Short mmCIF file of C-alpha atoms and ligand atoms in Angstrom, two decimals:
data_model
loop_
_atom_site.label_atom_id
_atom_site.label_comp_id
_atom_site.label_asym_id
_atom_site.label_seq_id
_atom_site.Cartn_x
_atom_site.Cartn_y
_atom_site.Cartn_z
CA UNK A 19 -16.76 25.43 62.20
CA UNK A 20 -17.00 22.87 59.41
CA UNK A 21 -15.45 23.95 56.11
CA UNK A 22 -16.37 22.74 52.63
CA UNK A 23 -14.57 23.48 49.35
CA UNK A 24 -16.22 23.08 45.92
CA UNK A 25 -13.76 22.47 43.07
CA UNK A 26 -14.03 22.51 39.26
CA UNK A 27 -11.59 23.33 36.46
CA UNK A 28 -11.98 27.08 35.94
CA UNK A 29 -13.86 28.15 39.12
CA UNK A 30 -16.20 30.27 37.01
CA UNK A 31 -19.08 27.95 35.98
CA UNK A 32 -19.78 24.90 38.16
CA UNK A 33 -18.00 25.34 41.51
CA UNK A 34 -19.27 28.93 42.02
CA UNK A 35 -22.82 27.55 41.64
CA UNK A 36 -22.10 24.71 44.07
CA UNK A 37 -20.54 27.21 46.49
CA UNK A 38 -23.52 29.61 46.36
CA UNK A 39 -26.14 26.84 46.51
CA UNK A 40 -24.59 24.99 49.48
CA UNK A 41 -23.93 28.26 51.34
CA UNK A 42 -27.62 29.20 50.92
CA UNK A 43 -28.66 25.95 52.65
CA UNK A 44 -26.28 26.07 55.65
CA UNK A 45 -25.95 28.23 58.75
CA UNK A 46 -23.06 30.65 58.26
CA UNK A 47 -22.43 30.44 62.02
CA UNK A 48 -21.36 26.81 61.73
CA UNK A 49 -20.23 26.28 58.14
CA UNK A 50 -17.69 27.94 55.88
CA UNK A 51 -18.08 27.28 52.15
CA UNK A 52 -15.62 28.29 49.41
CA UNK A 53 -14.71 27.26 45.86
CA UNK A 54 -11.59 26.96 43.70
CA UNK A 55 -10.44 25.81 40.27
CA UNK A 56 -7.68 23.35 39.52
CA UNK A 57 -6.52 25.65 36.67
CA UNK A 58 -5.32 29.22 36.95
CA UNK A 59 -7.11 30.55 33.83
CA UNK A 60 -9.67 32.64 35.71
CA UNK A 61 -7.93 33.74 38.90
CA UNK A 62 -9.56 36.98 40.11
CA UNK A 63 -12.45 36.71 37.64
CA UNK A 64 -16.16 36.94 38.46
CA UNK A 65 -18.20 33.81 37.81
CA UNK A 66 -19.40 33.27 34.22
CA UNK A 67 -22.33 35.61 33.50
CA UNK A 68 -24.53 32.59 32.74
CA UNK A 69 -23.82 31.05 36.17
CA UNK A 70 -24.57 34.41 37.80
CA UNK A 71 -27.87 34.68 35.86
CA UNK A 72 -29.05 31.13 36.61
CA UNK A 73 -28.20 31.49 40.32
CA UNK A 74 -30.00 34.86 40.42
CA UNK A 75 -33.12 33.33 38.84
CA UNK A 76 -33.16 30.93 41.81
CA UNK A 77 -32.64 33.72 44.37
CA UNK A 78 -28.90 33.18 44.93
CA UNK A 79 -26.34 35.95 44.43
CA UNK A 80 -22.89 34.63 43.43
CA UNK A 81 -21.72 37.85 41.73
CA UNK A 82 -19.28 38.73 44.53
CA UNK A 83 -17.29 35.50 44.19
CA UNK A 84 -13.83 35.69 42.56
CA UNK A 85 -11.92 32.86 40.92
CA UNK A 86 -8.96 31.31 42.68
CA UNK A 87 -6.78 28.28 42.10
CA UNK A 88 -6.78 25.21 44.37
CA UNK A 89 -3.67 25.10 46.56
CA UNK A 90 -2.08 22.35 48.67
CA UNK A 91 -2.89 24.21 51.92
CA UNK A 92 -6.60 23.78 51.06
CA UNK A 93 -6.17 20.19 52.28
CA UNK A 94 -5.47 21.67 55.74
CA UNK A 95 -8.09 24.45 55.60
CA UNK A 96 -11.04 22.30 54.50
CA UNK A 97 -12.77 19.31 56.08
CA UNK A 98 -14.47 18.28 52.81
CA UNK A 99 -13.43 18.81 49.19
CA UNK A 100 -16.15 18.20 46.59
CA UNK A 101 -15.16 17.96 42.92
CA UNK A 102 -17.44 18.13 39.90
CA UNK A 103 -15.93 15.37 37.73
CA UNK A 104 -13.23 12.69 37.57
CA UNK A 105 -10.77 15.01 35.88
CA UNK A 106 -11.07 17.50 38.78
CA UNK A 107 -10.64 14.53 41.16
CA UNK A 108 -7.43 13.45 39.44
CA UNK A 109 -6.04 17.01 39.37
CA UNK A 110 -6.68 17.54 43.08
CA UNK A 111 -5.46 14.03 43.98
CA UNK A 112 -2.13 14.77 42.22
CA UNK A 113 -1.52 17.47 44.84
CA UNK A 114 -2.37 15.26 47.83
CA UNK A 115 0.47 14.67 50.28
CA UNK A 116 -0.93 11.59 51.99
CA UNK A 117 -3.98 9.32 52.33
CA UNK A 118 -5.68 11.76 54.69
CA UNK A 119 -5.65 14.40 51.92
CA UNK A 120 -6.98 11.88 49.38
CA UNK A 121 -9.79 10.85 51.75
CA UNK A 122 -11.15 14.41 51.76
CA UNK A 123 -11.82 14.40 47.99
CA UNK A 124 -15.29 13.29 46.84
CA UNK A 125 -17.31 13.55 43.63
CA UNK A 126 -20.20 15.80 44.67
CA UNK A 127 -22.83 13.70 42.88
CA UNK A 128 -21.84 10.66 44.96
CA UNK A 129 -24.11 12.12 47.67
CA UNK A 130 -27.15 11.75 45.37
CA UNK A 131 -28.00 8.06 44.89
CA UNK A 132 -30.83 8.97 42.45
CA UNK A 133 -28.23 10.12 39.89
CA UNK A 134 -26.45 7.41 37.86
CA UNK A 135 -23.86 9.52 36.03
CA UNK A 136 -21.66 11.08 38.72
CA UNK A 137 -20.22 13.75 36.40
CA UNK A 138 -21.39 17.38 36.62
CA UNK A 139 -21.00 18.31 32.93
CA UNK A 140 -18.86 21.32 32.08
CA UNK A 141 -21.30 23.92 30.65
CA UNK A 142 -18.59 26.40 29.54
CA UNK A 143 -19.04 25.75 25.81
CA UNK A 144 -22.79 25.17 26.19
CA UNK A 145 -26.01 27.14 26.37
CA UNK A 146 -28.00 28.63 29.23
CA UNK A 147 -29.98 25.36 29.36
CA UNK A 148 -26.76 23.53 30.19
CA UNK A 149 -26.21 25.92 33.10
CA UNK A 150 -29.81 25.27 34.27
CA UNK A 151 -29.10 21.53 34.16
CA UNK A 152 -25.95 22.01 36.23
CA UNK A 153 -27.91 24.14 38.72
CA UNK A 154 -30.54 21.43 39.07
CA UNK A 155 -27.96 18.64 39.63
CA UNK A 156 -26.10 20.74 42.20
CA UNK A 157 -29.24 21.92 43.96
CA UNK A 158 -30.40 18.33 44.56
CA UNK A 159 -26.92 17.22 45.68
CA UNK A 160 -26.49 20.22 47.99
CA UNK A 161 -29.93 19.66 49.53
CA UNK A 162 -28.84 16.15 50.55
CA UNK A 163 -25.36 17.29 51.54
CA UNK A 164 -26.64 20.15 53.71
CA UNK A 165 -28.83 17.73 55.68
CA UNK A 166 -25.94 15.26 56.11
CA UNK A 167 -23.56 18.02 57.23
CA UNK A 168 -26.09 19.56 59.61
CA UNK A 169 -26.86 16.14 61.16
CA UNK A 170 -23.21 15.14 61.53
CA UNK A 171 -22.25 18.48 63.17
CA UNK A 172 -24.86 18.00 65.90
P1 LIG B 25 -15.76 25.35 35.12
O1 LIG B 25 -15.87 25.58 33.55
O2 LIG B 25 -14.63 24.36 35.34
O3 LIG B 25 -17.08 24.75 35.48
O4 LIG B 25 -15.51 26.70 35.76
C1 LIG B 25 -14.79 26.02 32.77
C2 LIG B 25 -14.49 27.35 32.72
C3 LIG B 25 -13.44 27.80 31.94
C4 LIG B 25 -12.69 26.90 31.21
C5 LIG B 25 -13.01 25.55 31.26
C6 LIG B 25 -14.04 25.11 32.05
N1 LIG B 25 -11.66 27.35 30.38
O5 LIG B 25 -11.08 26.52 29.64
O6 LIG B 25 -11.33 28.54 30.42
#
């Protein structure tokens, strides 16, 4: 089993989308996908209603996800940790115990060479169009990532 963790700040807007999108592209027999936030603001909360709506419009149900905070043991549980922006990277890296932990952390948009700006913008204070933009960025990245993961697990 290969395990992948998607991380943002609140775990209600971006990482729940990344979690649902990647999960929809991978075999659940071989891959475990989860998400977490670096902050504790939304522990136990459902994803933002706008993330739920945008995912639903693309045929993905993320309504059963609940927010949780990133914890140091996630470095042991997960093979790959994908963060949405540099601030998430720095927050997760602060909790790393060694270079092996650090090596697991990647900006998710680094997988997509067609994208110049590697930041998935935080849509929390934005509009539904901002959530659509985030969905589109993450869908392209997860399409590439799912192929890479599936090939490397063979
Ligand atoms: P996320 O967005 O990191 O994509 O889940 C945010 C959600 C909530 C807050 C900030 C960002 N907040 O400050 O509560």
